[in-house]
Amino acid sequence: MRLTLTLLGFTAIVAYSIVGALLVNDWAVVAASEQPLDTTIARMDAAGQPHSAAGGIVFAAIGVSLATGWVVLSRRARASMTTWGIVAIWAAIIAFGAPAFFFASFGNLNSVGDTYLDWNSEATLALEAPLYLASLSAAAVALAALVIGVVRVAFGARRGGAVAG
């Protein structure tokens, strides 16, 4: 069961990272400008505004690295760490994805806003909303996992018994 959850958790972090990278570099830029990507980048260049794929690439690379690290941790710490602890770490990675995504996407969207006075911020937010909602939900899961873990440890210690994950 834990192996299946680990694989699902890994897949979720990697998917979040890839979708975030595509949003940072392409989808959000196109939605904001309401123009094809090539046209948008050409107009941004003409206006002296930069477009960089670095933010999305770094976002994805860090996400995949965190996913890999989380898998290694969850497999190696299975005897010493409760399942709730592993879930809390996974959820924290997803939860902190939202601020990381915001900072990764800021440069390109700022350039779109400086190039297009009538840029469509609502369309961009509509595309980004699932990532932000996933992070908000993960923050709630992390909090719940931590509370459950603390309660189990507290009641397990009171009863003098072993605490199971």
Tab-separated table of C-alpha atoms in Angstrom:
chain	number	residue	atom	x	y	z
A	1	MET	CA	0.000	0.000	0.000
A	2	ARG	CA	2.778	2.410	0.920
A	3	LEU	CA	4.547	1.774	-2.407
A	4	THR	CA	1.365	2.658	-4.312
A	5	LEU	CA	0.953	5.866	-2.292
A	6	THR	CA	4.595	6.717	-2.890
A	7	LEU	CA	4.214	6.289	-6.643
A	8	LEU	CA	1.022	8.358	-6.664
A	9	GLY	CA	2.695	11.062	-4.570
A	10	PHE	CA	5.719	11.142	-6.878
A	11	THR	CA	3.445	11.400	-9.924
A	12	ALA	CA	1.435	14.233	-8.357
A	13	ILE	CA	4.536	16.309	-7.566
A	14	VAL	CA	6.018	15.747	-11.031
A	15	ALA	CA	2.695	16.565	-12.735
A	16	TYR	CA	2.374	19.766	-10.665
A	17	SER	CA	5.916	20.724	-11.682
A	18	ILE	CA	5.399	20.087	-15.386
A	19	VAL	CA	2.039	21.850	-15.544
A	20	GLY	CA	3.532	24.773	-13.632
A	21	ALA	CA	6.456	24.981	-16.053
A	22	LEU	CA	4.133	24.951	-19.061
A	23	LEU	CA	2.039	27.690	-17.468
A	24	VAL	CA	5.083	29.833	-16.657
A	25	ASN	CA	6.664	29.554	-20.079
A	26	ASP	CA	3.737	29.263	-22.470
A	27	TRP	CA	0.110	28.873	-21.438
A	28	ALA	CA	-0.229	31.809	-19.029
A	29	VAL	CA	1.683	34.105	-21.399
A	30	VAL	CA	-0.631	33.197	-24.272
A	31	ALA	CA	-3.761	33.533	-22.119
A	32	ALA	CA	-2.650	36.913	-20.787
A	33	SER	CA	-1.790	38.371	-24.193
A	34	GLU	CA	-4.580	36.627	-26.096
A	35	GLN	CA	-2.045	36.184	-28.912
A	36	PRO	CA	-0.021	33.200	-30.146
A	37	LEU	CA	3.206	32.659	-28.213
A	38	ASP	CA	5.506	33.654	-31.104
A	39	THR	CA	3.588	36.902	-31.631
A	40	THR	CA	3.574	37.663	-27.922
A	41	ILE	CA	7.313	37.098	-27.551
A	42	ALA	CA	8.035	39.222	-30.652
A	43	ARG	CA	5.931	42.087	-29.278
A	44	MET	CA	7.554	41.758	-25.852
A	45	ASP	CA	11.007	41.902	-27.479
A	46	ALA	CA	9.972	44.951	-29.503
A	47	ALA	CA	8.794	46.626	-26.297
A	48	GLY	CA	12.067	45.788	-24.547
A	49	GLN	CA	10.397	43.308	-22.210
A	50	PRO	CA	12.103	39.972	-21.582
A	51	HIS	CA	10.621	36.511	-21.922
A	52	SER	CA	12.564	33.675	-20.379
A	53	ALA	CA	11.999	29.953	-20.200
A	54	ALA	CA	14.369	29.760	-17.228
A	55	GLY	CA	11.620	30.233	-14.615
A	56	GLY	CA	9.600	27.295	-15.866
A	57	ILE	CA	12.616	25.065	-16.368
A	58	VAL	CA	13.920	25.764	-12.870
A	59	PHE	CA	10.427	25.257	-11.402
A	60	ALA	CA	10.111	21.860	-13.089
A	61	ALA	CA	13.653	20.802	-12.207
A	62	ILE	CA	13.208	21.666	-8.543
A	63	GLY	CA	9.833	19.906	-8.490
A	64	VAL	CA	11.208	16.704	-9.999
A	65	SER	CA	14.177	16.854	-7.606
A	66	LEU	CA	11.860	17.280	-4.618
A	67	ALA	CA	9.678	14.410	-5.843
A	68	THR	CA	12.711	12.159	-6.174
A	69	GLY	CA	14.024	13.182	-2.763
A	70	TRP	CA	10.626	12.566	-1.219
A	71	VAL	CA	10.502	9.043	-2.707
A	72	VAL	CA	13.970	8.254	-1.359
A	73	LEU	CA	13.010	9.614	2.065
A	74	SER	CA	9.723	7.735	2.171
A	75	ARG	CA	11.358	4.445	1.172
A	76	ARG	CA	14.350	4.745	3.513
A	77	ALA	CA	12.473	6.156	6.502
A	78	ARG	CA	9.572	3.711	6.376
A	79	ALA	CA	10.685	2.020	9.584
A	80	SER	CA	11.461	5.196	11.505
A	81	MET	CA	8.823	7.601	10.186
A	82	THR	CA	5.061	7.252	10.361
A	83	THR	CA	2.902	7.299	7.266
A	84	TRP	CA	1.404	10.556	8.520
A	85	GLY	CA	4.881	12.104	8.600
A	86	ILE	CA	5.555	11.046	5.022
A	87	VAL	CA	2.156	12.411	3.929
A	88	ALA	CA	2.827	15.709	5.718
A	89	ILE	CA	6.125	16.146	3.870
A	90	TRP	CA	4.488	15.339	0.527
A	91	ALA	CA	1.678	17.786	1.189
A	92	ALA	CA	4.142	20.489	2.244
A	93	ILE	CA	5.977	20.115	-1.072
A	94	ILE	CA	2.720	20.627	-2.977
A	95	ALA	CA	1.621	23.456	-0.665
A	96	PHE	CA	4.870	25.375	-1.134
A	97	GLY	CA	4.493	24.907	-4.886
A	98	ALA	CA	2.098	27.870	-5.042
A	99	PRO	CA	4.508	30.538	-3.791
A	100	ALA	CA	7.306	28.991	-5.867
A	101	PHE	CA	5.055	29.067	-8.926
A	102	PHE	CA	4.117	32.693	-8.286
A	103	PHE	CA	7.759	33.767	-8.178
A	104	ALA	CA	8.694	31.621	-11.193
A	105	SER	CA	5.920	33.138	-13.309
A	106	PHE	CA	6.261	36.731	-12.139
A	107	GLY	CA	8.863	37.838	-14.697
A	108	ASN	CA	7.069	36.628	-17.807
A	109	LEU	CA	3.658	37.862	-16.700
A	110	ASN	CA	5.088	41.202	-15.640
A	111	SER	CA	6.570	41.546	-19.128
A	112	VAL	CA	3.212	40.690	-20.707
A	113	GLY	CA	1.511	43.301	-18.515
A	114	ASP	CA	4.094	45.919	-19.487
A	115	THR	CA	3.743	45.060	-23.191
A	116	TYR	CA	-0.045	44.728	-23.419
A	117	LEU	CA	-1.968	47.433	-21.604
A	118	ASP	CA	-5.191	45.432	-21.962
A	119	TRP	CA	-3.726	42.063	-20.948
A	120	ASN	CA	-6.162	39.447	-19.681
A	121	SER	CA	-5.190	38.730	-16.089
A	122	GLU	CA	-8.470	36.895	-15.478
A	123	ALA	CA	-7.698	34.317	-18.168
A	124	THR	CA	-4.282	33.768	-16.632
A	125	LEU	CA	-5.730	33.336	-13.156
A	126	ALA	CA	-8.316	30.883	-14.500
A	127	LEU	CA	-5.499	28.717	-15.871
A	128	GLU	CA	-3.416	29.007	-12.699
A	129	ALA	CA	-6.295	28.455	-10.256
A	130	PRO	CA	-6.025	24.629	-10.237
A	131	LEU	CA	-2.401	24.847	-9.073
A	132	TYR	CA	-3.285	27.297	-6.333
A	133	LEU	CA	-6.262	25.157	-5.247
A	134	ALA	CA	-4.087	22.030	-5.216
A	135	SER	CA	-1.588	23.841	-3.000
A	136	LEU	CA	-4.323	25.077	-0.675
A	137	SER	CA	-5.759	21.581	-0.410
A	138	ALA	CA	-2.302	20.137	0.218
A	139	ALA	CA	-1.718	22.673	2.995
A	140	ALA	CA	-4.911	21.413	4.650
A	141	VAL	CA	-3.731	17.800	4.222
A	142	ALA	CA	-0.329	18.671	5.715
A	143	LEU	CA	-1.969	20.309	8.701
A	144	ALA	CA	-4.341	17.373	9.183
A	145	ALA	CA	-1.493	14.849	8.865
A	146	LEU	CA	0.551	16.715	11.445
A	147	VAL	CA	-2.385	16.927	13.860
A	148	ILE	CA	-3.192	13.236	13.424
A	149	GLY	CA	0.455	12.330	13.896
A	150	VAL	CA	0.790	14.413	17.065
A	151	VAL	CA	-2.463	13.040	18.504
A	152	ARG	CA	-1.382	9.455	17.798
A	153	VAL	CA	2.000	10.012	19.384
A	154	ALA	CA	0.454	11.742	22.402
A	155	PHE	CA	-2.153	9.034	22.999
A	156	GLY	CA	0.297	6.242	22.192
A	157	ALA	CA	2.774	7.639	24.724
A	158	ARG	CA	0.039	7.966	27.348
A	159	ARG	CA	-1.014	4.372	26.911
A	160	GLY	CA	2.589	3.224	26.851
A	161	GLY	CA	2.089	1.423	23.585
A	162	ALA	CA	3.819	1.584	20.274
A	163	VAL	CA	2.635	4.116	17.740
A	164	ALA	CA	1.802	2.754	14.300
A	165	GLY	CA	1.758	4.759	11.063
